[in-house]
PDB file of C-alpha atoms and ligand atoms in Angstrom:
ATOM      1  CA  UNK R   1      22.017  12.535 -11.122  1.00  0.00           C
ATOM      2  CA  UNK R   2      18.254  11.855 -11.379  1.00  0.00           C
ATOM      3  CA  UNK R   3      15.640  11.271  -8.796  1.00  0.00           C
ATOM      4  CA  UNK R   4      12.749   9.920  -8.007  1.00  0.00           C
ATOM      5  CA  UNK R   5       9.951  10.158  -5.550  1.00  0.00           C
ATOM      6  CA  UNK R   6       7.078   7.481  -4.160  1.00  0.00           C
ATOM      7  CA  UNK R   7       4.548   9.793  -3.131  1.00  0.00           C
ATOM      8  CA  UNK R   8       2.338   6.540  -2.346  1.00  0.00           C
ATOM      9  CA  UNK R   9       4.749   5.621   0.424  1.00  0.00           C
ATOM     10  CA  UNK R  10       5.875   9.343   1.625  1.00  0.00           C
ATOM     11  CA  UNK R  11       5.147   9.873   5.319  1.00  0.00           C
ATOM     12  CA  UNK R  12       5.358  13.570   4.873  1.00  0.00           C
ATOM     13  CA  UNK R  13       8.216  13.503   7.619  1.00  0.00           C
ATOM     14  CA  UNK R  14       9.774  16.472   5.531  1.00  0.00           C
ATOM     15  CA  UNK R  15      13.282  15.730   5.873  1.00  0.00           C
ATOM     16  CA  UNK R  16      14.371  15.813   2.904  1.00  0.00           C
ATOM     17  CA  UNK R  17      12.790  19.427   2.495  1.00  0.00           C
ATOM     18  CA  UNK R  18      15.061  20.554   5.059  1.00  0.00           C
ATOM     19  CA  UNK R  19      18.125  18.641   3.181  1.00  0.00           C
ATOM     20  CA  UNK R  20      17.397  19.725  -0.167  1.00  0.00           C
ATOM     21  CA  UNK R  21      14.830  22.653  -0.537  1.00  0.00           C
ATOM     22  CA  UNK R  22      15.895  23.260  -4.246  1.00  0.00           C
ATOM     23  CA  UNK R  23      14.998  20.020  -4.862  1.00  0.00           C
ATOM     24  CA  UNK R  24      12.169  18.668  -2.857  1.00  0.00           C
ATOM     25  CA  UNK R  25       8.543  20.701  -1.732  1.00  0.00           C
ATOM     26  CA  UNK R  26       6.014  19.238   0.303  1.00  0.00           C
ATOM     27  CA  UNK R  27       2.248  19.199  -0.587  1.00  0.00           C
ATOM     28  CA  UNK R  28       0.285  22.084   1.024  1.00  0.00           C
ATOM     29  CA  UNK R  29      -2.695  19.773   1.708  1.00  0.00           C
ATOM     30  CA  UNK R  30      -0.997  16.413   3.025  1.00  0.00           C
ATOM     31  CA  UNK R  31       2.721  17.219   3.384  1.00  0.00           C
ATOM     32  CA  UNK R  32       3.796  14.197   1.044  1.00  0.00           C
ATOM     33  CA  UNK R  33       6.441  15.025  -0.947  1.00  0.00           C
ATOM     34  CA  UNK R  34       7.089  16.948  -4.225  1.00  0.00           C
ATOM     35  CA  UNK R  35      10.414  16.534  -6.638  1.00  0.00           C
ATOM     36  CA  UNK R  36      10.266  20.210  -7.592  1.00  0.00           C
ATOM     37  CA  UNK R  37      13.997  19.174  -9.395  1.00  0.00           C
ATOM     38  CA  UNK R  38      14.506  15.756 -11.268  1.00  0.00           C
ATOM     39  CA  UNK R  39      18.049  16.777 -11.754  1.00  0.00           C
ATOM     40  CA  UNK R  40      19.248  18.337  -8.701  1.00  0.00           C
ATOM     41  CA  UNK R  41      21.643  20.947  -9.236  1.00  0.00           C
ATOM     42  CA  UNK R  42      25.310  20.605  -8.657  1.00  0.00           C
ATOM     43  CA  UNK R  43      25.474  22.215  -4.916  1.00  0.00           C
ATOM     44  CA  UNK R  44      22.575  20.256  -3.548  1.00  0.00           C
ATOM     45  CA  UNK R  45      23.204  16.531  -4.526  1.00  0.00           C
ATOM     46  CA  UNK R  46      25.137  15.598  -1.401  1.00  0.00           C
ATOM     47  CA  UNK R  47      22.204  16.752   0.533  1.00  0.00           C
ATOM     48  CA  UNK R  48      20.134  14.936  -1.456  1.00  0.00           C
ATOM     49  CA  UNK R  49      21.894  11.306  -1.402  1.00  0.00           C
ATOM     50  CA  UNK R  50      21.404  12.278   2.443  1.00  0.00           C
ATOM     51  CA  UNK R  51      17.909  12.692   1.545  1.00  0.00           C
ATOM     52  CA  UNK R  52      18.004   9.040   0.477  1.00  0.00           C
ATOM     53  CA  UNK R  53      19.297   7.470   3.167  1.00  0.00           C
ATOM     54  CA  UNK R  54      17.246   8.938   5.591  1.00  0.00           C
ATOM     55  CA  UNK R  55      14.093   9.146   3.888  1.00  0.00           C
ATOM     56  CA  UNK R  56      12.012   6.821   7.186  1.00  0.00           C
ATOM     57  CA  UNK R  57      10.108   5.387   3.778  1.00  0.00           C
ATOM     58  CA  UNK R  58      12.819   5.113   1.600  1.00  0.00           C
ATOM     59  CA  UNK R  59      10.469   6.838  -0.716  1.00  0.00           C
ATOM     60  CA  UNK R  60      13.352   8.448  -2.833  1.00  0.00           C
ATOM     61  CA  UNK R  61      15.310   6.898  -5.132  1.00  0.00           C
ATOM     62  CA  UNK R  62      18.690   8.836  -6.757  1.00  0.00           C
ATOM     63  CA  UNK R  63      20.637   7.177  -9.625  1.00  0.00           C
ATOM     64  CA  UNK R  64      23.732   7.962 -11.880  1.00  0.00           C
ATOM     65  CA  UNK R  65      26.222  10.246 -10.475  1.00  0.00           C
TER      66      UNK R  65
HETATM   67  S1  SF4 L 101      11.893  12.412   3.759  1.00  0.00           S
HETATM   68 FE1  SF4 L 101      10.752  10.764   2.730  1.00  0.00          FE
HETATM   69  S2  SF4 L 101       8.913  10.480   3.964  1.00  0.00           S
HETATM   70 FE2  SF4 L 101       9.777  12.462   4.525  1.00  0.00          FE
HETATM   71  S3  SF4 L 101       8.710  13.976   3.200  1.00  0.00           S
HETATM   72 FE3  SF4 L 101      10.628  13.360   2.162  1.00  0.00          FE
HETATM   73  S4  SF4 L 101      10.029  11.657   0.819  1.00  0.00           S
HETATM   74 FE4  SF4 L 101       8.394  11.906   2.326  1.00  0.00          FE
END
């Protein structure tokens, strides 16, 4: 699995931090998001293809599986 992240379109609504903290940080100055983890590890990528979907941007992208 890899991901990617749009920071230009993030709306720092931090769900997906909650989802998938292994994964994705938020900036300390604006709260849009960081990928800390391009390849999530094993336990987390459920959470984060829920991260996907409910991303209110759609500002994360996942491929492969
Ligand atoms: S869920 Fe989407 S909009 Fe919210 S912080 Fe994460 S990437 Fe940004």
């Amino acid at each position: 699995m890899k991901v990617t992240v749009d920071t230009g379109s993030c709306v720092s609504s931090g769900q997906c931090v909650l989802l998938a903290p292994e994964t994705f940080d938020q900036n300390e100055d604006d709260g849009t998001v960081v990928l800390l983890a391009a390849e999530p590890p094993a336990g987390e990528q459920d959470a984060v293809r829920q991260a996907e979907l409910t991303c209110p941007a759609a500002a994360i992208r996942v491929s492969g599986s």
